[in-house]
Amino acid sequence: MFFLKDLPTRQMLQRYGACYPGMNTEAVAAALNLLRRGSLLMRELEAYFTAHALSQTRFLVLIVIDREPDREGLLASEIADRLDVSRPVVTDTVKALAAAGLLDSVPAVEDGRAKRITLTARGQAVLADLLPGYFAIIGAFMARTDGPGA
Amino acid sequence: MFFLKDLPTRQMLQRYGACYPGMNTEAVAAALNLLRRGSLLMRELEAYFTAHALSQTRFLVLIVIDREPDREGLLASEIADRLDVSRPVVTDTVKALAAAGLLDSVPAVEDGRAKRITLTARGQAVLADLLPGYFAIIGAFMARTDGPGA
DNA sequence: GCTTATTGATTAGCATCCTAACTAATGGAG
DNA sequence: CTCCATTAGTTAGGATGCTAATCAATAAGC
């Protein structure tokens, strides 16, 4: 998360640019906007998930499993591959979601080390319940911040 | 941080949109791009700071103090105001930066509760050292991802 | 002037991320 | 077949964020 509330003005950046000749003022201004906007949206989404006893990461775990319905569930390592989080995070997240009844985790028959992780009916229902609000928050945020002030 | 590596295609979003009538497909696609790009840049910047014994947040603390040279340092609560992090985070961050010799923290004369936090000469030097690399990472990232594929 | 509310900062406890090290199962080389 | 490298998953320990509760100093009410 990028926590700076008031981004430097173009003027301030140009002053920096004078000191650091290689710097692309426009690119930096755009990047700081990207970071700040992304962080603000992230905060809103995290609050939404927290209010529903989830988190961004837990939600994304549900999503990536739901996204491949032809597969008979995913392995933990496959989830980690699709999600740019470390394996231990997948272990903990899956454990929490299974405890909440949203995922099932059964040993894989073809590989004694692996586990097949699937959505339960309840997991699918929770996902379907959350998506409209998720899209609504995103839509409202973009409408609010996509203008000239952004 | 937004961890989903492969964003949903427009086609997948449109299928979702069919199920959830209120959804603005274009806005959602743009928002997911915003989140993912922001997270990728954040990762690069965090790696840069980690390699220099700092973190994004510690760096921003240095920045906000440096940004107001006319003030005789900032109070911890003023740092928290400018930085959208909780007070305890400021307490810990300032403590760590002071231990590293980058900040000074002296009791405020006009208010027995408060502390005036200033950059040391070393803190200013570290900041000046880090900025060129920071801007370079941002510039490279934007050049790489700002194109049509982004 | 004394009591109470507010404010600056910290502490305590929790959540979630990471890397490094570990266990257990698989699979390939000889 | 046996040994060893690889792979799946977990555990352990550390960093960093949060909220709620606490302590101390200031400010405000009567």
Coordinates of N, CA and C in Angstrom, one line a residue, chain B residues 18-114:
Chain B
A18 N -23.5 -10.1 -17.5 CA -24.8 -10.6 -17.9 C -25.6 -11.1 -16.6
C19 N -24.8 -11.6 -15.6 CA -25.4 -12.1 -14.4 C -25.7 -11.0 -13.4
Y20 N -24.9 -9.9 -13.5 CA -25.1 -8.8 -12.5 C -25.3 -7.5 -13.3
P21 N -26.6 -7.2 -13.5 CA -27.0 -6.2 -14.5 C -26.4 -4.8 -14.1
G22 N -26.1 -4.5 -12.9 CA -25.7 -3.1 -12.6 C -24.2 -2.9 -12.9
M23 N -23.5 -3.9 -13.3 CA -22.1 -3.9 -13.4 C -21.6 -3.1 -14.7
N24 N -20.6 -2.3 -14.5 CA -20.0 -1.6 -15.6 C -18.7 -2.3 -16.1
T25 N -18.8 -3.1 -17.1 CA -17.7 -3.9 -17.5 C -16.4 -3.2 -17.7
E26 N -16.5 -2.1 -18.4 CA -15.3 -1.3 -18.7 C -14.6 -0.8 -17.5
A27 N -15.5 -0.3 -16.6 CA -14.9 0.3 -15.3 C -14.2 -0.8 -14.5
V28 N -14.8 -2.0 -14.5 CA -14.2 -3.1 -13.7 C -12.9 -3.5 -14.4
A29 N -12.9 -3.6 -15.7 CA -11.6 -4.0 -16.4 C -10.6 -3.0 -16.1
A30 N -10.9 -1.7 -16.1 CA -9.9 -0.6 -15.8 C -9.5 -0.7 -14.4
A31 N -10.4 -1.0 -13.5 CA -10.0 -1.0 -12.1 C -9.1 -2.2 -11.7
L32 N -9.4 -3.3 -12.3 CA -8.5 -4.5 -12.1 C -7.1 -4.2 -12.6
N33 N -7.1 -3.6 -13.8 CA -5.8 -3.2 -14.3 C -5.0 -2.2 -13.4
L34 N -5.8 -1.3 -12.9 CA -5.2 -0.3 -11.9 C -4.6 -1.0 -10.7
L35 N -5.4 -1.9 -10.1 CA -5.0 -2.7 -8.9 C -3.8 -3.5 -9.2
R36 N -3.8 -4.2 -10.3 CA -2.7 -5.1 -10.6 C -1.4 -4.4 -10.9
R37 N -1.5 -3.3 -11.8 CA -0.3 -2.5 -12.1 C 0.2 -1.9 -10.8
G38 N -0.6 -1.3 -10.0 CA -0.2 -0.7 -8.8 C 0.5 -1.7 -7.9
S39 N 0.0 -2.9 -7.8 CA 0.6 -3.9 -6.9 C 2.0 -4.3 -7.5
L40 N 2.1 -4.4 -8.8 CA 3.4 -4.8 -9.4 C 4.4 -3.7 -9.1
L41 N 4.1 -2.5 -9.3 CA 5.0 -1.4 -9.1 C 5.4 -1.4 -7.6
M42 N 4.4 -1.5 -6.8 CA 4.7 -1.5 -5.3 C 5.7 -2.6 -4.9
R43 N 5.5 -3.8 -5.5 CA 6.5 -4.9 -5.2 C 7.9 -4.5 -5.6
E44 N 8.0 -3.8 -6.8 CA 9.4 -3.4 -7.2 C 10.0 -2.4 -6.2
L45 N 9.1 -1.5 -5.9 CA 9.6 -0.4 -5.0 C 9.9 -1.0 -3.6
E46 N 9.1 -1.9 -3.1 CA 9.4 -2.5 -1.8 C 10.7 -3.3 -1.8
A47 N 11.0 -4.0 -2.9 CA 12.2 -4.7 -3.1 C 13.4 -3.7 -3.1
Y48 N 13.2 -2.6 -3.7 CA 14.3 -1.6 -3.7 C 14.6 -1.1 -2.3
F49 N 13.5 -0.8 -1.6 CA 13.7 -0.3 -0.2 C 14.3 -1.4 0.7
T50 N 13.8 -2.6 0.5 CA 14.3 -3.7 1.4 C 15.8 -3.8 1.1
A51 N 16.3 -3.7 -0.1 CA 17.7 -3.8 -0.4 C 18.5 -2.7 0.2
H52 N 17.8 -1.6 0.6 CA 18.5 -0.5 1.2 C 18.1 -0.3 2.6
A53 N 17.7 -1.4 3.3 CA 17.4 -1.4 4.7 C 16.3 -0.4 5.1
L54 N 15.3 -0.2 4.1 CA 14.2 0.6 4.4 C 12.9 -0.1 4.0
S55 N 11.8 0.7 4.0 CA 10.6 0.2 3.5 C 9.8 1.4 2.9
Q56 N 8.9 1.1 2.1 CA 8.0 2.1 1.5 C 7.6 3.1 2.6
T57 N 7.1 2.6 3.7 CA 6.5 3.5 4.7 C 7.6 4.3 5.4
R58 N 8.7 3.7 5.6 CA 9.9 4.4 6.2 C 10.3 5.5 5.3
F59 N 10.4 5.2 4.0 CA 10.8 6.2 3.0 C 9.8 7.3 3.0
L60 N 8.5 7.0 3.1 CA 7.5 8.1 3.0 C 7.6 9.0 4.3
V61 N 7.9 8.4 5.4 CA 8.1 9.2 6.6 C 9.2 10.2 6.4
L62 N 10.3 9.7 5.8 CA 11.4 10.7 5.6 C 10.9 11.8 4.6
I63 N 10.2 11.4 3.6 CA 9.8 12.3 2.6 C 8.9 13.4 3.2
V64 N 7.9 13.0 3.9 CA 7.0 14.1 4.4 C 7.6 15.0 5.4
I65 N 8.7 14.6 6.1 CA 9.4 15.5 6.9 C 10.3 16.4 6.1
D66 N 10.9 15.8 5.1 CA 11.8 16.6 4.2 C 11.0 17.6 3.4
R67 N 9.7 17.3 3.2 CA 8.9 18.2 2.3 C 8.5 19.5 3.0
E68 N 8.7 19.6 4.3 CA 8.3 20.8 5.0 C 9.5 21.3 5.8
P69 N 10.5 21.8 5.0 CA 11.8 22.2 5.7 C 11.6 23.5 6.5
D70 N 10.6 24.3 6.2 CA 10.3 25.5 7.0 C 9.8 25.1 8.4
R71 N 9.1 24.0 8.6 CA 8.7 23.6 9.9 C 9.9 23.0 10.6
E72 N 9.9 23.2 11.9 CA 11.0 22.7 12.7 C 10.7 21.2 13.1
G73 N 10.6 20.4 12.1 CA 10.2 19.0 12.3 C 8.7 18.8 12.4
L74 N 8.3 17.6 12.4 CA 6.8 17.3 12.5 C 6.6 16.5 13.8
L75 N 5.3 16.6 14.3 CA 4.9 15.7 15.4 C 4.5 14.4 14.8
A76 N 4.5 13.3 15.6 CA 4.1 12.0 15.1 C 2.7 12.1 14.6
S77 N 1.8 12.8 15.3 CA 0.4 12.8 14.8 C 0.3 13.5 13.5
E78 N 1.2 14.5 13.2 CA 1.2 15.2 11.9 C 1.7 14.2 10.8
I79 N 2.6 13.4 11.1 CA 3.1 12.4 10.2 C 1.9 11.4 9.9
A80 N 1.2 11.0 10.9 CA 0.1 10.1 10.7 C -1.0 10.8 9.8
D81 N -1.2 12.1 10.1 CA -2.2 12.8 9.3 C -1.8 12.8 7.8
R82 N -0.6 13.0 7.5 CA -0.1 13.1 6.1 C 0.0 11.8 5.5
L83 N 0.1 10.7 6.3 CA 0.4 9.4 5.7 C -0.7 8.4 5.7
D84 N -1.8 8.6 6.2 CA -2.8 7.6 6.1 C -2.4 6.2 6.7
V85 N -1.6 6.3 7.7 CA -1.3 5.1 8.5 C -1.7 5.4 9.9
S86 N -1.9 4.4 10.7 CA -2.4 4.6 12.1 C -1.2 5.1 12.9
R87 N -1.6 5.7 14.1 CA -0.5 6.2 14.9 C 0.5 5.2 15.4
P88 N 0.0 4.0 15.8 CA 1.0 3.1 16.3 C 2.1 2.8 15.2
V89 N 1.7 2.8 14.0 CA 2.7 2.5 12.9 C 3.7 3.6 12.9
V90 N 3.3 4.9 13.1 CA 4.2 6.0 13.1 C 5.2 5.8 14.3
T91 N 4.6 5.5 15.4 CA 5.5 5.2 16.6 C 6.6 4.3 16.3
D92 N 6.2 3.1 15.8 CA 7.2 2.1 15.5 C 8.2 2.5 14.4
T93 N 7.6 3.1 13.3 CA 8.5 3.5 12.2 C 9.5 4.5 12.6
V94 N 9.0 5.5 13.4 CA 9.9 6.6 13.9 C 11.0 6.0 14.8
K95 N 10.6 5.1 15.6 CA 11.5 4.4 16.5 C 12.6 3.7 15.7
A96 N 12.2 3.0 14.7 CA 13.2 2.3 13.9 C 14.1 3.2 13.2
L97 N 13.6 4.3 12.6 CA 14.4 5.2 11.8 C 15.3 6.0 12.8
A98 N 14.8 6.3 14.0 CA 15.7 7.0 14.9 C 16.9 6.0 15.3
A99 N 16.5 4.8 15.6 CA 17.6 3.8 15.9 C 18.6 3.7 14.8
A100 N 18.2 3.9 13.6 CA 19.1 3.8 12.4 C 19.8 5.1 12.2
G101 N 19.5 6.1 13.0 CA 20.2 7.4 12.9 C 19.7 8.3 11.8
L102 N 18.5 8.0 11.3 CA 18.0 8.8 10.2 C 17.1 9.9 10.7
L103 N 16.6 9.8 11.9 CA 15.7 10.8 12.5 C 16.1 11.1 13.9
D104 N 15.8 12.4 14.3 CA 15.9 12.8 15.7 C 14.5 13.0 16.2
S105 N 14.3 12.6 17.5 CA 13.0 12.8 18.1 C 13.2 13.4 19.5
V106 N 12.8 14.7 19.6 CA 13.0 15.4 20.8 C 11.7 15.9 21.4
P107 N 11.5 15.8 22.7 CA 10.3 16.3 23.3 C 10.0 17.7 22.9
A108 N 8.7 18.0 22.6 CA 8.3 19.4 22.2 C 8.3 20.3 23.4
V109 N 8.8 21.5 23.3 CA 8.8 22.4 24.4 C 7.4 22.9 24.8
E110 N 6.6 23.1 23.7 CA 5.3 23.7 24.0 C 4.2 22.7 24.4
D111 N 4.5 21.4 24.3 CA 3.5 20.4 24.6 C 4.2 19.2 25.2
G112 N 4.0 18.9 26.5 CA 4.8 17.9 27.1 C 4.5 16.5 26.6
R113 N 3.4 16.3 25.8 CA 3.1 15.0 25.3 C 3.8 14.7 24.0
A114 N 4.0 15.8 23.3 CA 4.4 15.6 21.9 C 5.9 15.5 21.7

